[in-house]
C-alpha cells in the first residue's frame, strides 16, 4: 500500500471529501480505526505499566538479575542524577517515573517531525512498529534498556494519532469534542482486561506478561496500517512564500499558542493523583491494602484494571451528563469543564488518607477505600483529559496544530516527573503528607484553571459562545 503524500498543517482544518462522505455511527469511519488502534496501544501500555514497578522491585533490580541488563549503569546514572533514590524500592520508583516522564514528553518531538518532515501517517506508522518491538524486547532481562529506548521512541512517533482525530473534522464541527470523548471512553476500556491478563501471566513468569502486552501492540499495528485510506488526506507541504509554514501568526493566534503552552504546568498539577497510580501507589497499595476482596486474593496489578473499569463507567456517565446538561442549559466552555474536573480529582487522595487513618497497620486498609479514590480520580481525570485534548485541538492555530495537540500530553510528562520524585520518598515521609501533596496539587491546579476560565476566556474559548 502506497503512503499518502505529506500534509501541510492546514489540512487539520480541511477534512477531505472522502472522510466527509464515509460515516459510521455519525462519525467518519477513520475515527473508529484510530480508536481501535489506540485500544490496542492502551492494552499494551497499561498491561506493561501494571507490572512495571513490581517487576523492578521483585525481580530485575535484585542480585542475580541486575547483572544481566545491558547498559543498566547508564540508566541508573540518569535516575540518580534526577531523583537521588535511596534503596531498591526508590530506584524502581525513579526508573518508573523517568520512563513515564519520557513517554509523555516525546510526542512533542514526534509531532514536530510529522509536521515538518515525514508527515503524520509515516511518523505514526513508524511509531507503532517501534512500540511493537519495544514491548517484545521487555520480555528479556538483557534487553530491558533497549526496550525502554524503543518504547520511548515509539510513543513519541505515535503521539500524533490524537491530532489525526481532529483532522477528521472541520474546526467548527460540534462532533469534534464528542469524538475525543469517544476516544477516551474506548481507550479506557482496554486497560480493564490487560492488567488482569498481563498480571496473571507475570505471576507465572514476568516475560509472559510483557509478551502479552507485545501481542496487543502487534494487533494495533495491523489495524492502523489497514485503516490508512480512511485517515485524513495528506497533501505535499508547500515551501513558497505563501505557504502556511511562512505565514505569520496573528496576534490572537500568538496568544492562543502562549496560553496553551502556559497552561501545561497547571494541567500537570491536575494530573498528579492519576499519574501516581502507576508508580508509588502500587508500592503503597502492596503494603496497605487487604489483599483479599470478597474472599478472593487479588494481585496488586489488578488495581489498574479496577481503575480502568471505573474510568470507563465514569466516561460514559460524564458523556451522558454533558449531553443532557447542554440540552437544558448553555454548555460551559471547555476550560470551565476542565477546571471543575480537576477540583473533583483533588478529592480522590483524601480517601486513601482516611483509609490509612482508620485502619493503620500493614495490609489493613479495605480496597473499598481504593474504589472511592479511583472513582473520584476517574470522574475528574477522564473529563479533564478528553475535554482538555478537544480544547487544544480546537484552539491551536493550524500551523502548529499537530505539535500542540501532541504536546497536550506533555503535562502528563511533567506530572510523572513530579510523581517520580514523590514516589522515591514514599518510605521517607508520612503517608498522610504523601497523599496530601497530590490532593493540594490538584486543588491548586483547579483554582488556577477556574481563574483562566473567568479572565482568559478570549484565549481558551475564542468564539465566546459558551458560558
Short mmCIF file of C-alpha atoms in Angstrom, two decimals:
data_model
loop_
_atom_site.label_atom_id
_atom_site.label_comp_id
_atom_site.label_asym_id
_atom_site.label_seq_id
_atom_site.Cartn_x
_atom_site.Cartn_y
_atom_site.Cartn_z
CA UNK A 1 0.00 0.00 0.00
CA UNK A 2 1.44 3.36 -1.01
CA UNK A 3 1.76 6.13 1.57
CA UNK A 4 -0.29 9.33 1.11
CA UNK A 5 1.83 12.40 0.44
CA UNK A 6 2.89 14.59 3.33
CA UNK A 7 0.26 17.06 4.53
CA UNK A 8 0.52 20.73 5.22
CA UNK A 9 -0.62 21.69 8.71
CA UNK A 10 -3.77 23.40 7.45
CA UNK A 11 -5.17 20.01 6.46
CA UNK A 12 -6.09 19.69 10.12
CA UNK A 13 -8.84 22.21 9.43
CA UNK A 14 -9.86 20.84 6.00
CA UNK A 15 -11.17 17.27 6.16
CA UNK A 16 -11.05 15.50 2.82
CA UNK A 17 -14.26 14.75 0.90
CA UNK A 18 -13.60 11.05 1.35
CA UNK A 19 -13.58 11.49 5.10
CA UNK A 20 -16.78 13.54 4.97
CA UNK A 21 -18.70 11.02 2.88
CA UNK A 22 -17.84 7.86 4.80
CA UNK A 23 -19.63 7.79 8.13
CA UNK A 24 -20.19 5.16 10.78
CA UNK A 25 -22.44 5.86 13.78
CA UNK A 26 -22.45 9.54 12.92
CA UNK A 27 -18.67 9.90 12.70
CA UNK A 28 -16.03 9.40 9.99
CA UNK A 29 -15.01 5.74 9.71
CA UNK A 30 -11.39 6.78 10.23
CA UNK A 31 -12.26 7.68 13.83
CA UNK A 32 -13.06 4.06 14.58
CA UNK A 33 -9.79 2.80 13.05
CA UNK A 34 -7.90 5.30 15.21
CA UNK A 35 -9.88 4.30 18.28
CA UNK A 36 -9.30 0.58 17.61
CA UNK A 37 -5.58 1.23 17.26
CA UNK A 38 -5.49 3.23 20.48
CA UNK A 39 -7.39 0.45 22.27
CA UNK A 40 -4.55 -1.89 21.36
CA UNK A 41 -1.99 0.73 22.39
CA UNK A 42 -3.85 1.05 25.68
CA UNK A 43 -3.93 -2.72 26.15
CA UNK A 44 -0.17 -3.00 25.72
CA UNK A 45 0.73 0.21 27.56
CA UNK A 46 -1.37 -0.41 30.65
CA UNK A 47 -0.56 -4.10 30.69
CA UNK A 48 3.10 -3.15 30.84
CA UNK A 49 2.60 -0.34 33.37
CA UNK A 50 0.57 -2.55 35.70
CA UNK A 51 3.56 -4.83 36.30
CA UNK A 52 6.46 -2.47 35.54
CA UNK A 53 7.38 -1.15 39.00
CA UNK A 54 6.55 -4.51 40.60
CA UNK A 55 8.83 -6.28 38.11
CA UNK A 56 11.65 -3.93 39.04
CA UNK A 57 11.29 -4.38 42.80
CA UNK A 58 10.65 -8.11 42.79
CA UNK A 59 12.97 -9.27 40.02
CA UNK A 60 15.08 -7.06 37.77
CA UNK A 61 16.79 -4.94 40.44
CA UNK A 62 17.66 -7.93 42.63
CA UNK A 63 21.10 -9.60 42.66
CA UNK A 64 21.36 -12.32 40.04
CA UNK A 65 19.18 -10.39 37.62
CA UNK A 66 20.54 -6.86 37.53
CA UNK A 67 23.89 -8.08 36.25
CA UNK A 68 22.21 -9.38 33.07
CA UNK A 69 20.86 -5.99 31.97
CA UNK A 70 22.95 -4.44 29.19
CA UNK A 71 23.52 -0.72 29.71
CA UNK A 72 21.92 -0.52 33.15
CA UNK A 73 24.77 1.61 34.55
CA UNK A 74 23.85 4.44 32.18
CA UNK A 75 20.16 4.21 33.10
CA UNK A 76 20.96 4.13 36.83
CA UNK A 77 23.22 7.18 36.50
CA UNK A 78 20.41 9.15 34.84
CA UNK A 79 17.91 8.18 37.55
CA UNK A 80 20.34 9.05 40.35
CA UNK A 81 21.08 12.43 38.77
CA UNK A 82 17.36 13.31 38.66
CA UNK A 83 15.89 11.65 41.75
CA UNK A 84 18.81 10.63 44.02
CA UNK A 85 16.94 7.44 45.08
CA UNK A 86 17.93 5.55 48.22
CA UNK A 87 17.32 1.80 48.13
CA UNK A 88 15.86 -0.69 45.67
CA UNK A 89 12.25 0.44 46.02
CA UNK A 90 13.22 4.08 45.45
CA UNK A 91 15.30 3.13 42.41
CA UNK A 92 12.33 1.22 40.98
CA UNK A 93 10.08 4.23 41.57
CA UNK A 94 12.65 6.52 39.97
CA UNK A 95 13.03 4.37 36.85
CA UNK A 96 9.26 4.18 36.53
CA UNK A 97 8.89 7.92 36.94
CA UNK A 98 11.59 8.66 34.37
CA UNK A 99 10.13 6.19 31.86
CA UNK A 100 6.62 7.63 32.20
CA UNK A 101 8.01 11.17 32.02
CA UNK A 102 9.71 10.43 28.72
CA UNK A 103 6.84 8.60 27.02
CA UNK A 104 4.59 11.59 27.60
CA UNK A 105 7.28 14.13 26.61
CA UNK A 106 8.44 12.73 23.28
CA UNK A 107 5.11 13.11 21.38
CA UNK A 108 6.02 16.81 21.09
CA UNK A 109 9.12 15.80 19.13
CA UNK A 110 7.12 13.30 17.09
CA UNK A 111 4.55 15.98 16.28
CA UNK A 112 7.28 18.32 15.05
CA UNK A 113 8.79 15.59 12.86
CA UNK A 114 5.32 14.80 11.47
CA UNK A 115 4.56 18.47 10.72
CA UNK A 116 7.91 19.34 9.19
CA UNK A 117 9.45 16.21 7.68
CA UNK A 118 7.84 12.77 7.41
CA UNK A 119 4.15 13.63 7.54
CA UNK A 120 1.70 12.41 10.12
CA UNK A 121 0.93 8.99 8.65
CA UNK A 122 4.53 7.95 8.03
CA UNK A 123 5.58 9.07 11.51
CA UNK A 124 2.74 7.24 13.27
CA UNK A 125 3.30 4.08 11.20
CA UNK A 126 6.94 4.08 12.26
CA UNK A 127 5.85 4.64 15.86
CA UNK A 128 3.51 1.66 16.07
CA UNK A 129 6.25 -0.58 14.66
CA UNK A 130 8.74 0.62 17.29
CA UNK A 131 6.16 0.16 20.04
CA UNK A 132 5.59 -3.42 18.96
CA UNK A 133 9.33 -4.15 19.01
CA UNK A 134 9.78 -2.44 22.37
CA UNK A 135 7.08 -4.44 24.11
CA UNK A 136 8.55 -7.73 22.96
CA UNK A 137 12.06 -6.66 23.98
CA UNK A 138 10.71 -6.17 27.52
CA UNK A 139 10.34 -9.94 27.70
CA UNK A 140 14.10 -10.34 28.15
CA UNK A 141 16.21 -9.04 31.04
CA UNK A 142 19.25 -8.32 28.88
CA UNK A 143 17.33 -6.04 26.51
CA UNK A 144 15.48 -4.03 29.19
CA UNK A 145 17.27 -0.74 28.47
CA UNK A 146 16.88 -1.20 24.70
CA UNK A 147 13.19 -1.94 25.22
CA UNK A 148 12.80 1.36 27.04
CA UNK A 149 14.51 3.18 24.15
CA UNK A 150 12.19 1.59 21.57
CA UNK A 151 9.11 2.29 23.68
CA UNK A 152 10.01 5.92 24.30
CA UNK A 153 10.74 6.50 20.60
CA UNK A 154 7.57 4.65 19.61
CA UNK A 155 5.31 6.66 21.90
CA UNK A 156 6.90 9.81 20.52
CA UNK A 157 6.24 8.92 16.91
CA UNK A 158 2.72 7.60 17.52
CA UNK A 159 1.64 10.62 19.57
CA UNK A 160 0.26 12.40 16.50
CA UNK A 161 -2.60 9.92 16.33
CA UNK A 162 -4.61 12.17 18.63
CA UNK A 163 -4.19 15.06 16.21
CA UNK A 164 -5.40 12.81 13.38
CA UNK A 165 -8.74 12.60 15.16
CA UNK A 166 -9.08 16.38 14.96
CA UNK A 167 -8.12 16.20 11.27
CA UNK A 168 -11.29 14.22 10.55
CA UNK A 169 -13.47 17.22 11.39
CA UNK A 170 -13.81 20.85 10.36
CA UNK A 171 -12.72 23.23 13.09
CA UNK A 172 -16.31 24.30 13.79
CA UNK A 173 -17.74 20.75 13.71
CA UNK A 174 -19.55 20.20 17.05
CA UNK A 175 -18.77 16.45 16.83
CA UNK A 176 -15.08 17.11 17.49
CA UNK A 177 -15.39 17.22 21.29
CA UNK A 178 -17.65 14.15 21.26
CA UNK A 179 -15.10 12.31 19.11
CA UNK A 180 -12.38 12.89 21.69
CA UNK A 181 -14.72 11.74 24.44
CA UNK A 182 -15.42 8.54 22.49
CA UNK A 183 -11.69 8.16 22.03
CA UNK A 184 -11.14 8.47 25.78
CA UNK A 185 -14.04 6.13 26.56
CA UNK A 186 -12.84 3.27 24.37
CA UNK A 187 -9.20 3.85 25.31
CA UNK A 188 -10.12 3.32 28.95
CA UNK A 189 -11.81 0.01 28.17
CA UNK A 190 -8.59 -1.72 27.06
CA UNK A 191 -6.82 -1.46 30.43
CA UNK A 192 -9.67 -3.33 32.10
CA UNK A 193 -8.51 -6.60 30.59
CA UNK A 194 -4.79 -6.08 30.01
CA UNK A 195 -3.60 -5.77 33.65
CA UNK A 196 -5.59 -8.89 34.54
CA UNK A 197 -4.09 -10.84 31.64
CA UNK A 198 -0.56 -9.48 31.88
CA UNK A 199 -0.60 -9.61 35.69
CA UNK A 200 -1.81 -13.24 35.76
CA UNK A 201 0.82 -14.30 33.23
CA UNK A 202 3.51 -12.36 35.06
CA UNK A 203 2.82 -14.34 38.23
CA UNK A 204 4.00 -17.42 36.32
CA UNK A 205 6.87 -15.68 34.56
CA UNK A 206 7.46 -11.96 34.07
CA UNK A 207 8.39 -12.35 30.41
CA UNK A 208 4.98 -13.86 29.62
CA UNK A 209 3.28 -10.76 30.96
CA UNK A 210 5.37 -8.48 28.76
CA UNK A 211 4.90 -10.77 25.75
CA UNK A 212 1.12 -10.49 26.13
CA UNK A 213 1.45 -6.69 26.04
CA UNK A 214 3.53 -7.05 22.88
CA UNK A 215 0.88 -9.20 21.23
CA UNK A 216 -1.71 -6.48 21.84
CA UNK A 217 0.52 -3.88 20.23
CA UNK A 218 1.09 -6.14 17.22
CA UNK A 219 -2.67 -6.24 16.61
CA UNK A 220 -2.78 -2.44 16.92
CA UNK A 221 -0.07 -2.04 14.31
CA UNK A 222 -2.00 -4.19 11.83
CA UNK A 223 -5.25 -2.26 12.45
CA UNK A 224 -3.60 1.11 11.89
CA UNK A 225 -1.94 0.05 8.65
CA UNK A 226 -5.24 -1.44 7.42
CA UNK A 227 -7.09 1.83 8.07
CA UNK A 228 -4.70 4.24 6.36
CA UNK A 229 -7.08 5.01 3.48
CA UNK A 230 -9.75 6.25 5.90
CA UNK A 231 -7.48 8.75 7.66
CA UNK A 232 -7.23 12.48 6.82
CA UNK A 233 -5.68 13.05 3.42
CA UNK A 234 -2.19 14.50 3.43
CA UNK A 235 -1.08 16.95 0.77
CA UNK A 236 2.51 17.97 -0.07
CA UNK A 237 3.90 20.60 2.26
CA UNK A 238 4.36 23.85 0.34
CA UNK A 239 7.60 25.80 0.53
CA UNK A 240 6.66 29.05 -1.27
CA UNK A 241 6.28 32.44 0.34
CA UNK A 242 2.54 31.99 0.62
CA UNK A 243 2.71 28.61 2.33
CA UNK A 244 1.26 28.17 5.80
CA UNK A 245 4.73 27.47 7.17
CA UNK A 246 5.79 31.01 6.20
CA UNK A 247 2.60 32.78 7.27
CA UNK A 248 2.97 34.93 10.37
CA UNK A 249 0.69 34.17 13.26
CA UNK A 250 -1.95 36.74 14.05
CA UNK A 251 -2.00 38.38 17.48
CA UNK A 252 -4.90 36.14 18.52
CA UNK A 253 -3.06 33.03 17.32
CA UNK A 254 0.09 34.00 19.23
CA UNK A 255 -2.00 34.45 22.37
CA UNK A 256 -3.53 31.01 21.78
CA UNK A 257 -0.12 29.35 21.46
CA UNK A 258 1.23 31.10 24.56
CA UNK A 259 -1.91 30.29 26.54
CA UNK A 260 -1.90 26.60 25.62
CA UNK A 261 1.79 26.21 26.45
CA UNK A 262 1.47 28.17 29.71
CA UNK A 263 -1.43 26.04 30.92
CA UNK A 264 0.51 22.76 30.65
CA UNK A 265 2.16 23.02 34.13
CA UNK A 266 -1.27 23.70 35.62
CA UNK A 267 -2.68 20.61 33.93
CA UNK A 268 0.32 18.70 35.32
CA UNK A 269 -0.77 19.56 38.86
CA UNK A 270 -4.26 18.41 37.97
CA UNK A 271 -2.92 15.03 36.83
CA UNK A 272 -0.81 14.20 39.91
CA UNK A 273 -3.35 11.86 41.59
CA UNK A 274 -3.93 9.93 38.37
CA UNK A 275 -0.31 9.51 37.33
CA UNK A 276 0.67 8.27 40.78
CA UNK A 277 -1.42 5.15 40.14
CA UNK A 278 1.36 3.57 38.08
CA UNK A 279 4.23 4.31 40.44
CA UNK A 280 4.18 4.95 44.18
CA UNK A 281 0.53 3.98 44.52
CA UNK A 282 1.38 0.40 43.52
CA UNK A 283 4.06 0.24 46.21
CA UNK A 284 1.78 1.87 48.80
CA UNK A 285 -1.08 -0.48 47.91
CA UNK A 286 1.09 -3.57 48.31
CA UNK A 287 1.87 -2.55 51.90
CA UNK A 288 -1.51 -1.14 52.98
CA UNK A 289 -4.44 -2.78 51.18
CA UNK A 290 -6.00 -6.00 52.34
CA UNK A 291 -5.04 -8.34 49.53
CA UNK A 292 -8.39 -10.09 49.53
CA UNK A 293 -11.74 -8.85 48.35
CA UNK A 294 -14.97 -10.82 48.90
CA UNK A 295 -12.86 -13.78 49.97
CA UNK A 296 -10.61 -13.77 46.89
CA UNK A 297 -6.93 -12.89 46.71
CA UNK A 298 -6.01 -10.36 44.04
CA UNK A 299 -2.65 -9.25 42.60
CA UNK A 300 -1.72 -5.61 43.05
CA UNK A 301 -1.51 -5.21 39.26
CA UNK A 302 -5.29 -5.74 39.08
CA UNK A 303 -5.75 -2.30 40.66
CA UNK A 304 -5.02 -0.87 37.21
CA UNK A 305 -7.91 -2.95 35.85
CA UNK A 306 -10.12 -1.64 38.63
CA UNK A 307 -9.09 1.89 37.73
CA UNK A 308 -9.86 1.28 34.06
CA UNK A 309 -13.25 -0.28 34.82
CA UNK A 310 -14.28 2.64 37.00
CA UNK A 311 -12.81 5.02 34.45
CA UNK A 312 -14.94 3.52 31.66
CA UNK A 313 -18.13 3.87 33.71
CA UNK A 314 -17.14 7.41 34.64
CA UNK A 315 -16.51 8.31 30.98
CA UNK A 316 -19.98 7.04 30.00
CA UNK A 317 -21.64 8.98 32.82
CA UNK A 318 -19.68 12.16 32.08
CA UNK A 319 -20.52 11.98 28.38
CA UNK A 320 -24.21 11.47 29.16
CA UNK A 321 -24.18 14.21 31.80
CA UNK A 322 -22.82 16.88 29.47
CA UNK A 323 -25.20 15.87 26.68
CA UNK A 324 -28.18 16.27 29.00
CA UNK A 325 -26.74 19.45 30.52
CA UNK A 326 -26.33 21.03 27.08
CA UNK A 327 -29.99 20.38 26.27
CA UNK A 328 -31.19 22.16 29.40
CA UNK A 329 -28.61 24.92 29.94
CA UNK A 330 -25.86 26.59 27.97
CA UNK A 331 -22.94 24.20 27.56
CA UNK A 332 -19.96 25.55 29.57
CA UNK A 333 -16.70 26.37 27.88
CA UNK A 334 -14.19 23.52 27.70
CA UNK A 335 -11.81 25.32 30.04
CA UNK A 336 -14.59 25.55 32.64
CA UNK A 337 -15.27 21.82 32.39
CA UNK A 338 -11.57 21.06 32.80
CA UNK A 339 -11.41 23.24 35.92
CA UNK A 340 -14.40 21.51 37.51
CA UNK A 341 -12.90 18.11 36.66
CA UNK A 342 -9.63 19.00 38.37
CA UNK A 343 -11.39 20.01 41.58
CA UNK A 344 -13.22 16.68 41.60
CA UNK A 345 -9.95 14.77 41.12
CA UNK A 346 -8.43 16.59 44.11
CA UNK A 347 -10.87 14.76 46.40
CA UNK A 348 -9.61 11.28 45.46
CA UNK A 349 -6.37 11.05 47.52
CA UNK A 350 -8.25 12.13 50.65
CA UNK A 351 -9.93 8.71 50.74
CA UNK A 352 -6.53 7.00 50.93
CA UNK A 353 -5.60 9.26 53.84
CA UNK A 354 -8.85 8.37 55.61
CA UNK A 355 -8.43 4.65 54.90
CA UNK A 356 -4.99 4.52 56.47
CA UNK A 357 -6.07 6.74 59.40
CA UNK A 358 -8.97 4.48 60.35
CA UNK A 359 -7.16 1.23 59.55
CA UNK A 360 -3.44 1.63 60.33
CA UNK A 361 -1.05 -1.26 60.02
CA UNK A 362 0.23 -3.49 57.26
CA UNK A 363 -2.40 -4.72 54.78
CA UNK A 364 -5.23 -3.34 56.91
CA UNK A 365 -6.95 -0.89 54.54
CA UNK A 366 -10.05 -2.18 52.77
CA UNK A 367 -9.84 -1.98 48.95
CA UNK A 368 -13.19 -0.17 49.10
CA UNK A 369 -11.28 2.95 50.12
CA UNK A 370 -9.36 2.46 46.89
CA UNK A 371 -12.63 2.19 44.97
CA UNK A 372 -13.62 5.62 46.30
CA UNK A 373 -10.21 7.03 45.34
CA UNK A 374 -10.41 5.62 41.81
CA UNK A 375 -13.99 6.84 41.36
CA UNK A 376 -13.30 10.49 42.14
CA UNK A 377 -9.99 10.38 40.31
CA UNK A 378 -11.53 8.96 37.14
CA UNK A 379 -14.51 11.28 37.07
CA UNK A 380 -12.07 14.17 37.29
CA UNK A 381 -9.21 12.95 35.15
CA UNK A 382 -11.37 11.34 32.44
CA UNK A 383 -13.24 14.59 31.87
CA UNK A 384 -10.07 16.64 32.26
CA UNK A 385 -8.12 14.65 29.67
CA UNK A 386 -10.73 14.17 26.95
CA UNK A 387 -12.16 17.69 27.06
CA UNK A 388 -8.72 19.23 27.50
CA UNK A 389 -7.49 17.45 24.38
CA UNK A 390 -10.51 18.66 22.42
CA UNK A 391 -9.83 22.22 23.63
CA UNK A 392 -6.23 22.04 22.42
CA UNK A 393 -7.36 20.67 19.06
CA UNK A 394 -9.86 23.48 18.60
CA UNK A 395 -7.84 26.43 19.94
CA UNK A 396 -4.40 25.62 18.47
CA UNK A 397 -3.62 27.52 15.22
CA UNK A 398 -3.47 25.37 12.09
CA UNK A 399 0.26 25.92 11.62
CA UNK A 400 1.08 24.34 14.99
CA UNK A 401 -1.97 22.14 15.43
CA UNK A 402 -0.29 18.73 15.27
CA UNK A 403 2.61 19.67 17.51
CA UNK A 404 0.39 21.38 20.09
CA UNK A 405 -2.17 18.58 20.24
CA UNK A 406 0.68 16.08 20.55
CA UNK A 407 2.19 18.42 23.14
CA UNK A 408 -1.02 18.30 25.18
CA UNK A 409 0.25 15.10 26.80
CA UNK A 410 3.38 17.00 27.84
CA UNK A 411 1.52 17.91 31.02
CA UNK A 412 1.48 14.20 31.87
CA UNK A 413 5.23 14.15 31.38
CA UNK A 414 5.66 16.96 33.91
CA UNK A 415 3.24 15.21 36.26
CA UNK A 416 5.21 11.96 36.02
CA UNK A 417 8.46 13.81 36.66
CA UNK A 418 6.97 15.12 39.91
CA UNK A 419 5.38 11.77 40.73
CA UNK A 420 8.71 10.00 40.24
CA UNK A 421 10.32 12.22 42.87
CA UNK A 422 7.40 11.88 45.29
CA UNK A 423 7.45 8.10 44.88
CA UNK A 424 11.12 7.87 45.84
CA UNK A 425 10.12 9.46 49.16
CA UNK A 426 7.27 7.06 49.93
CA UNK A 427 9.18 5.36 52.77
CA UNK A 428 10.76 8.59 53.99
CA UNK A 429 7.77 10.88 54.57
CA UNK A 430 4.44 10.14 56.32
CA UNK A 431 1.82 8.64 54.02
CA UNK A 432 -0.63 11.37 55.01
CA UNK A 433 1.80 14.02 53.75
CA UNK A 434 2.48 11.96 50.63
CA UNK A 435 -1.17 11.86 49.55
CA UNK A 436 -1.98 15.35 50.78
CA UNK A 437 0.65 16.74 48.41
CA UNK A 438 -1.20 15.12 45.49
CA UNK A 439 -4.56 16.46 46.62
CA UNK A 440 -3.29 20.00 47.21
CA UNK A 441 -1.52 20.00 43.84
CA UNK A 442 -4.77 19.16 42.04
CA UNK A 443 -6.71 21.69 44.14
CA UNK A 444 -4.27 24.44 43.24
CA UNK A 445 -4.45 23.49 39.57
CA UNK A 446 -8.24 23.58 39.63
CA UNK A 447 -8.32 27.05 41.15
CA UNK A 448 -5.91 28.40 38.52
CA UNK A 449 -7.99 26.83 35.73
CA UNK A 450 -11.12 28.48 37.10
CA UNK A 451 -9.34 31.83 37.02
CA UNK A 452 -8.35 31.14 33.39
CA UNK A 453 -11.98 30.35 32.54
CA UNK A 454 -13.06 33.68 34.02
CA UNK A 455 -10.32 36.07 32.93
CA UNK A 456 -8.81 34.43 29.80
CA UNK A 457 -11.96 33.30 28.01
CA UNK A 458 -10.85 35.05 24.81
CA UNK A 459 -7.90 32.62 24.63
CA UNK A 460 -9.47 29.33 25.69
CA UNK A 461 -12.97 29.98 24.33
CA UNK A 462 -12.21 32.33 21.41
CA UNK A 463 -15.70 32.29 19.91
CA UNK A 464 -17.14 33.41 23.21
CA UNK A 465 -20.30 31.41 22.60
CA UNK A 466 -20.15 29.34 25.78
CA UNK A 467 -20.65 30.11 29.41
#
